[in-house]
XYZ file of C-alpha atoms in Angstrom:
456
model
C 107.897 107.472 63.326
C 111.590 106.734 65.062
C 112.441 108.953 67.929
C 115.936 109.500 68.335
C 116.650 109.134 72.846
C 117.477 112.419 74.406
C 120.925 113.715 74.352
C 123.567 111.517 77.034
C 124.688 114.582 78.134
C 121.913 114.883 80.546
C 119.601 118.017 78.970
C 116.213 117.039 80.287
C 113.794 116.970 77.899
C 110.931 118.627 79.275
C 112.198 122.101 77.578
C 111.314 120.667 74.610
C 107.665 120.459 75.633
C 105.386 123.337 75.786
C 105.666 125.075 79.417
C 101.475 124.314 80.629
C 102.065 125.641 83.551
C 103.646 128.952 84.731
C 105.692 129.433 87.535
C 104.276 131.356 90.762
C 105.842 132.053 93.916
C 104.116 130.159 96.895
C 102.451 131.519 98.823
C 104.649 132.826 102.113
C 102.483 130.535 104.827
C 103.518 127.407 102.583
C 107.084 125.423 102.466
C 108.920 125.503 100.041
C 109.085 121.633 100.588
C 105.409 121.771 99.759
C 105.646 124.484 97.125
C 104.187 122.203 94.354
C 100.764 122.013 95.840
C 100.430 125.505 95.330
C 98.659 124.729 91.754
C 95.119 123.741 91.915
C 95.501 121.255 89.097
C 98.304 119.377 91.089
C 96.753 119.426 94.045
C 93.524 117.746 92.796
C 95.560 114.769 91.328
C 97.250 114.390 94.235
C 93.975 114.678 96.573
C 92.675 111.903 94.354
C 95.647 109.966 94.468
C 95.759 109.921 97.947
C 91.889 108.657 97.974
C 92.630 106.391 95.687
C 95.607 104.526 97.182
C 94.116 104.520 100.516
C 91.247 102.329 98.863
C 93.945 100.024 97.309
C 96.363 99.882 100.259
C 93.014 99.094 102.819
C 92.645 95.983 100.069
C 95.783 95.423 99.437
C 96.249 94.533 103.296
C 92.819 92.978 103.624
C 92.736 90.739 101.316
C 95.372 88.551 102.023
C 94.937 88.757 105.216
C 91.351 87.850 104.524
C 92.166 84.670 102.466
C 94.792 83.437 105.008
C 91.231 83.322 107.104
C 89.390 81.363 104.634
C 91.711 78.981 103.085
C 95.060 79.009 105.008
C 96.850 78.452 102.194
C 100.034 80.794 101.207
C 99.926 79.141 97.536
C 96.309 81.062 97.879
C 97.729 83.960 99.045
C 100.077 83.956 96.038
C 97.490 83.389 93.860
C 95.262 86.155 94.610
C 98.151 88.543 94.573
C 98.557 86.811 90.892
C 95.288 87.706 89.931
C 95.550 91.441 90.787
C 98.154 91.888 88.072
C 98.104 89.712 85.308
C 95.512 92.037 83.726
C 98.619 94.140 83.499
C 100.987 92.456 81.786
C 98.225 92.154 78.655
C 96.485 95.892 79.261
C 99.523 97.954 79.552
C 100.755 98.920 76.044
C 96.984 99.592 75.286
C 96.413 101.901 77.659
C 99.601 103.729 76.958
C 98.597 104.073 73.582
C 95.201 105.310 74.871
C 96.916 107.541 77.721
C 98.346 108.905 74.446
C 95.449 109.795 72.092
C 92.953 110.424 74.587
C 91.781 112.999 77.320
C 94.177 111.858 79.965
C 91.830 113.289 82.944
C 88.613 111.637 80.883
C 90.534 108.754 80.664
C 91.022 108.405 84.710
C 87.670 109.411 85.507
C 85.953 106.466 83.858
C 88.673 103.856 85.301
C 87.686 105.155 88.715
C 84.167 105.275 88.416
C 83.944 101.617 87.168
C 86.465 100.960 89.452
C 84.122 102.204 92.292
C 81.186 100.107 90.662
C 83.150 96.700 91.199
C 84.272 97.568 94.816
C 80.657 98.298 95.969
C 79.629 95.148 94.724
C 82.154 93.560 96.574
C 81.600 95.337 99.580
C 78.208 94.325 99.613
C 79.231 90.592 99.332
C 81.171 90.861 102.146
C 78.275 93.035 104.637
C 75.761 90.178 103.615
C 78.301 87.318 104.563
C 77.716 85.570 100.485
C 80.917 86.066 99.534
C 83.071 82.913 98.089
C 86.615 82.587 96.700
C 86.078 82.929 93.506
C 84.528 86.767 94.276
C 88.025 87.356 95.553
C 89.852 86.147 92.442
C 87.695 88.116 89.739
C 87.111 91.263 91.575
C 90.659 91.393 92.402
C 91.455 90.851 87.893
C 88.786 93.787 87.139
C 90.241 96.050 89.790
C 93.874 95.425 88.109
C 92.145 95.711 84.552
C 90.644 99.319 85.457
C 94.002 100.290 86.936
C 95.540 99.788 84.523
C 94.048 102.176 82.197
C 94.083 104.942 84.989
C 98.072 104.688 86.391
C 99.703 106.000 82.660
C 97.314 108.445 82.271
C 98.060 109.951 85.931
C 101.869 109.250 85.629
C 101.996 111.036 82.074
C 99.519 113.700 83.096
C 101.720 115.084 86.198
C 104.886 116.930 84.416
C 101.394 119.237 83.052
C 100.224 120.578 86.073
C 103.556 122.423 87.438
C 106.557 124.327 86.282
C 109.625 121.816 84.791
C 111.858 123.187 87.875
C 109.091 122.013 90.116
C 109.183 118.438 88.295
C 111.218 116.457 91.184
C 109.239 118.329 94.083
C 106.428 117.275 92.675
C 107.060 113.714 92.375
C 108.534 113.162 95.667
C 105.383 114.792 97.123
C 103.048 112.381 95.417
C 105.443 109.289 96.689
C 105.109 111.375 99.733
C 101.239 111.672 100.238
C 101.097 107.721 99.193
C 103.371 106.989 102.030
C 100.859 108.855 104.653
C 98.373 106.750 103.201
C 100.103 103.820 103.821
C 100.824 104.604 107.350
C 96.926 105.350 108.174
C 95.439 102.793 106.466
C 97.795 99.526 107.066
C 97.450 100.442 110.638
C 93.647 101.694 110.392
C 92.766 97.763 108.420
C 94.356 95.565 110.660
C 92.711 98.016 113.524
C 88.966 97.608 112.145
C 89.015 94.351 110.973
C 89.419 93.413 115.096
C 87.244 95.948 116.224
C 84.597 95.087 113.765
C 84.912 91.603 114.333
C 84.603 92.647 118.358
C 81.737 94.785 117.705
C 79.746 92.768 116.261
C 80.572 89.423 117.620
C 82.057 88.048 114.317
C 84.382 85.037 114.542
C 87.576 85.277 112.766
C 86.873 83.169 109.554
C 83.818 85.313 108.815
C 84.031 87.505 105.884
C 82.024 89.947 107.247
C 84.809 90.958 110.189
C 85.870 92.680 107.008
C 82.903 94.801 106.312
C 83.968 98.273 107.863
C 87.635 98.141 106.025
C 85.832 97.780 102.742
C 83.167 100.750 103.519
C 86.034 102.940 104.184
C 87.352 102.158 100.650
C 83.705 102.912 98.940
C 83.915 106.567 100.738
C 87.711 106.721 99.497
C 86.699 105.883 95.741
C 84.156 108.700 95.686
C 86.436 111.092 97.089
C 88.705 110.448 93.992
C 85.940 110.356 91.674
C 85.325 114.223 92.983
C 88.816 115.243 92.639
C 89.350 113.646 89.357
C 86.587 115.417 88.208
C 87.659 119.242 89.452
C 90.514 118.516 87.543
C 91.254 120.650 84.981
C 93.964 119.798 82.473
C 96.360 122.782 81.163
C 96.771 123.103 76.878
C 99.163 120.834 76.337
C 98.823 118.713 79.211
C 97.565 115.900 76.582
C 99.146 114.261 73.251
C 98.827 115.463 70.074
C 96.779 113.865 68.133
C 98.264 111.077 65.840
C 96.928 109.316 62.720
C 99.267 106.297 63.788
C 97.809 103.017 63.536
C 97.468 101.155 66.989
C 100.214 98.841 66.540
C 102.288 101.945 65.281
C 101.636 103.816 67.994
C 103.085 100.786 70.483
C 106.183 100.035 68.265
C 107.248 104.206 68.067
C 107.339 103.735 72.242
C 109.039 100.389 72.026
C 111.767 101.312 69.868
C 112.164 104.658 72.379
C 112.662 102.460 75.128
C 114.479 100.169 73.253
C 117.180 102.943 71.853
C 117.325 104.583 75.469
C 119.257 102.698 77.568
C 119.002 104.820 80.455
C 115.044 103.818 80.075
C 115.914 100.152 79.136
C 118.333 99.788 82.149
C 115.272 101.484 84.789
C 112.335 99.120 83.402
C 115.016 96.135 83.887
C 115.371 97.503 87.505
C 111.570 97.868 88.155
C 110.815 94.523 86.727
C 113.328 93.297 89.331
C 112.043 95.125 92.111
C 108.504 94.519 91.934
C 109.393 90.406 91.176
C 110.901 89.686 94.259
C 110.603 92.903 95.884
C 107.536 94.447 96.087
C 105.655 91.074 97.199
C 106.833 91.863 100.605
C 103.903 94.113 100.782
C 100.575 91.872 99.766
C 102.460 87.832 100.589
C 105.474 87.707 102.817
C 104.387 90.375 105.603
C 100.684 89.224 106.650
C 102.208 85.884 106.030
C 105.202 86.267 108.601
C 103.334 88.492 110.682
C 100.326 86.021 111.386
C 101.903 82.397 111.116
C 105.937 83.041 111.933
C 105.555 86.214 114.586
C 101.984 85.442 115.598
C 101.008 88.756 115.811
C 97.925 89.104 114.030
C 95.922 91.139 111.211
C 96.946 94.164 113.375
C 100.645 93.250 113.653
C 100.854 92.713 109.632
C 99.117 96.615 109.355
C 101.589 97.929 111.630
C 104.298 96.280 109.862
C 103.487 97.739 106.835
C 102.691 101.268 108.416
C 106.052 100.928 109.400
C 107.827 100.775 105.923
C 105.264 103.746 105.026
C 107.202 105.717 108.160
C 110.518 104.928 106.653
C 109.031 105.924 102.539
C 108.094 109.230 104.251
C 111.017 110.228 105.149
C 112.484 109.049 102.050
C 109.899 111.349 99.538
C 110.238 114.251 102.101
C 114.347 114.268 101.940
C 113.837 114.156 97.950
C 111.346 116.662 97.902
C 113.727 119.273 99.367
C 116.829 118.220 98.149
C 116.283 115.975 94.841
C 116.829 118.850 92.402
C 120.211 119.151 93.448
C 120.876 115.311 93.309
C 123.436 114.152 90.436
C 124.390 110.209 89.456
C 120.321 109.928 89.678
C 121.568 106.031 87.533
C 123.853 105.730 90.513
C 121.683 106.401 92.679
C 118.786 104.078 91.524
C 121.366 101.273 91.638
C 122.141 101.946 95.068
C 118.898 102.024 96.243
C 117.226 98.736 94.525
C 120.717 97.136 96.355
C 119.267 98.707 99.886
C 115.880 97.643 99.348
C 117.093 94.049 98.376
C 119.347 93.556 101.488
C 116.656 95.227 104.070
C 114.173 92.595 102.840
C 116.817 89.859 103.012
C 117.115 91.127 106.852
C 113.990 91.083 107.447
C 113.156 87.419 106.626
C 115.991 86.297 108.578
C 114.825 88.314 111.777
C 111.830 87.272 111.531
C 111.534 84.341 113.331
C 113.906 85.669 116.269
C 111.668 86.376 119.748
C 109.752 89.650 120.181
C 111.308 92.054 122.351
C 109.777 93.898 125.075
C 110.046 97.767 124.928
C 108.462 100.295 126.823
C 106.007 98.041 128.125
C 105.027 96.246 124.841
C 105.765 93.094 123.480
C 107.507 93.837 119.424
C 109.218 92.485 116.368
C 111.899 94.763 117.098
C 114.728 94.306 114.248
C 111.783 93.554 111.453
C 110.837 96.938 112.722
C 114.059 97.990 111.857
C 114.823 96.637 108.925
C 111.419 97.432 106.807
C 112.315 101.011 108.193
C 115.116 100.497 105.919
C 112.546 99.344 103.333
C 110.575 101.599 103.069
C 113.164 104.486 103.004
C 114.540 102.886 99.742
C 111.603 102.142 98.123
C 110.251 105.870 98.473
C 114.123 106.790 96.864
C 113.981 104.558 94.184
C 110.717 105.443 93.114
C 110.946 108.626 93.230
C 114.074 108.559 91.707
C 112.757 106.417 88.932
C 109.900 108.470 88.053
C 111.764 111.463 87.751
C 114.092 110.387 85.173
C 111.295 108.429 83.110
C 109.651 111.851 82.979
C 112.329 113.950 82.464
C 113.729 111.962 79.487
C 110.481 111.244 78.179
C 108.746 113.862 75.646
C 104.996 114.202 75.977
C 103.149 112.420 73.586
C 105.183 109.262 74.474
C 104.869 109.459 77.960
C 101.520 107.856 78.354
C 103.248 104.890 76.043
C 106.581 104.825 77.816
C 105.226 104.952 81.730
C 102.418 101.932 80.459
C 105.456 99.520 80.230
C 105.646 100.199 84.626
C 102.272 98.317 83.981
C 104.280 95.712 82.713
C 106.263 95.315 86.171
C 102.570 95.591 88.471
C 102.476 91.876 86.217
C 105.580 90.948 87.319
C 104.781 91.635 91.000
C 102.194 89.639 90.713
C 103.913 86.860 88.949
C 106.278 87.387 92.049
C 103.191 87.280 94.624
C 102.349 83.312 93.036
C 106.306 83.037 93.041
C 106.714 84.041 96.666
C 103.035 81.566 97.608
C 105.015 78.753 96.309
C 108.498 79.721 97.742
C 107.033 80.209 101.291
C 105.304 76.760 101.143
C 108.933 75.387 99.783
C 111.113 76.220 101.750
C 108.885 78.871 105.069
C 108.600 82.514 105.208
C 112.091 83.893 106.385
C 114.505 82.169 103.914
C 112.505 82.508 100.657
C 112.068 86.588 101.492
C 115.531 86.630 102.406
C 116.330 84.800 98.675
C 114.021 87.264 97.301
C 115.765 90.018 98.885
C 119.315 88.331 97.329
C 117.778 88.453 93.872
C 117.199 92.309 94.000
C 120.678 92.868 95.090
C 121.747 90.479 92.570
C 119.889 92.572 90.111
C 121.223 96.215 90.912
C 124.874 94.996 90.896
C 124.198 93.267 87.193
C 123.037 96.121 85.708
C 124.556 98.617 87.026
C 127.777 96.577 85.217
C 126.550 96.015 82.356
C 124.379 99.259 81.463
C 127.039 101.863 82.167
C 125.074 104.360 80.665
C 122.506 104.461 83.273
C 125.396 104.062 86.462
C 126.189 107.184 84.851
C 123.330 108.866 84.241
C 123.461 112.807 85.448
């Protein structure tokens, strides 16, 4: 079946859907910059959300970090952050379609609970000291394979569990929550990976000085496994059923995208960002951080805590103020432009000296700069989501947000990129050409897609 795209004029389409869930006043002890987690169904996902991305941020710094110990190699760095994605270049239009026809919340639950399977088993390899390369490479392709299926069903699931109006508060306090998360736990890894190390008198090219990160992200998995199963999803919070073949199914949300260009012109964006953007996160900080600044595992988490500061602030400001945001295309532009030339800053300040301040001894402008970084991120994603969802009706939204799978493959095809680039030509000029390439990006198609510049 063709779907015609959603009137330019702007109309959102979530009127279109049926309203699952009715609006209440908060309570009068609550924000109204919180007022969203005032429904129990919401505030489930995003207590398992939260669990859940403090498990994959606590890997997500750890691992590299941990095969920078082992091999020394950024190429092997690269690769591993390779490996955690490919899965979803190949997975993601299937579990759209699945996100689709299925029970979205059934759906989740058995990605996390096999998810939790293959990090125990991991964990366990590292506790008993038996772990070998190859352990990292595969567990790191099921881990993307069972995410996968669980990030469209959560994405499509969300405009369900509150009131349309409360649509962009919502959002932004999900980016939000993931942002805390990212504060605690890149500071809390690079934190007990020395003090477990210390404790137990590991030396620093043991796999086991990485024991008590990985524990902390068994207890996080089962936390989400809980939440994820309190859930309750509204009537109408999943698809209708369809009689569509599978390959049906994919080409009706192909040729939406494809006929939107507001949706064309934000997955050209993403794919963008997360190729030479988002591999700041899992290559070019633990990379800088321990071989340019020589500041160690717990330099590289507070690095990355501090792009989480600046993405707080960033979710928080669209929590209370997004709804009245206009030029959301405009917007997006702007901020992919920010991000791009805050990452090209920081790989050119990254070799200067530390500076002292109030007593310690810091990268003080990097400081600055992924500040910066994380303030646009939080803005573009947000910004991104909201429009995706807005202009997306519901029983294509599981289809439409499984194409973002599609750029967690291209961040990983920028992870090997950014390996190879670093080993080419060092750390601080290929971020800072990586950080060029997003700006390139934003000012390209913002001229040549004028219908999403314009967006309102």
């Amino acid at each position: 079946m063709h779907r015609n795209p959603p009137d330019p004029s702007g109309e959102n389409i979530l009127a279109a859907d049926a309203a699952v869930a009715t609006w209440k006043e908060p309570p009068h002890w609550l924000p109204a910059v919180f007022h969203s987690l005032a429904y129990r169904n919401y505030s489930l996902l995003v207590i398992g959300q939260v669990s859940n991305s403090l498990a994959q941020w606590v890997d997500m710094v750890a691992r590299p970090i941990m095969m920078i110990a082992l091999t020394g190699s950024a190429v092997q760095v690269g690769l591993v952050a390779m490996a955690r994605g490919v899965p979803m270049l190949f997975l993601g239009p299937i579990s759209g379609i699945l996100a689709d026809r299925m029970d979205r919340r059934f759906l989740m639950l058995i990605a996390k609970v096999l998810s939790q399977v293959v990090n125990i088993a991991f964990t366990a390899l590292i506790l008993t000291g038996r772990l070998e390369i190859w352990h990292i490479y595969a567990t790191a392709i099921l881990r993307s394979v069972l995410m996968a299926f669980d990030q469209p069903a959560r994405q499509a699931l969300l405009p369900s569990l509150v009131p349309p109006r409360l649509l962009v508060n919502a959002i932004a306090l999900n980016s939000g929550s993931m942002q805390v998360v990212r504060i605690v736990s890149a500071s809390l890894t690079g934190v007990m990976i020395a003090v477990w190390a210390k404790a137990f008198g590991f030396a620093e090219d043991d796999v086991r000085v990485f024991g008590g990160a990985y524990v902390l992200t068994v207890v996080a998995y089962a936390v989400a496994i809980i939440a994820t199963y309190m859930l309750r999803v509204p009537a109408g919070g999943n698809a209708k059923h369809t009689n569509d073949s599978w390959g049906g199914s994919f080409l009706e949300g192909l040729r939406y995208v494809l006929h939107n260009p507001v949706i064309l012109g934000i997955l050209i964006l993403l794919a963008v960002q997360t190729t030479f953007g988002m591999p700041y996160q899992s290559v070019f900080v633990p990379w800088l951080a321990i071989k340019v600044m020589d500041i160690g595992p717990e330099g590289a988490g507070m690095l990355i805590a501090v792009s989480g500061f600046g993405s707080l602030l960033g979710a928080m400001a669209v929590a209370a103020r997004g709804h009245l945001l206009r030029r959301r295309g405009l917007i997006i532009l702007i901020a992919l432009a920010l991000y791009g030339g805050s990452l090209a800053a920081l790989g050119l300040t990254s070799a200067l000296p530390l500076v002292g301040v109030i007593g310690l001894t810091l990268p003080l402008l990097p400081i600055i700069t992924l500040f910066l970084v994380g303030l646009a991120q939080t803005s573009l994603m947000s910004m991104k989501n909201m429009v995706l969802l807005e202009d997306t009706p519901n029983d294509l939204r599981g289809r439409v947000m499984s194409f973002q799978s599609w750029d967690r493959g291209f961040q990983t095809l920028g992870g090997g990129l950014g390996g190879f680039a670093i080993a080419a030509m060092g750390g601080p000029f290929a971020l800072a050409a990586f950080g060029a390439t997003c700006i390139l990006g934003a000012l390209v198609v913002g001229i040549l897609m004028p219908r999403l510049r314009n967006h309102n």
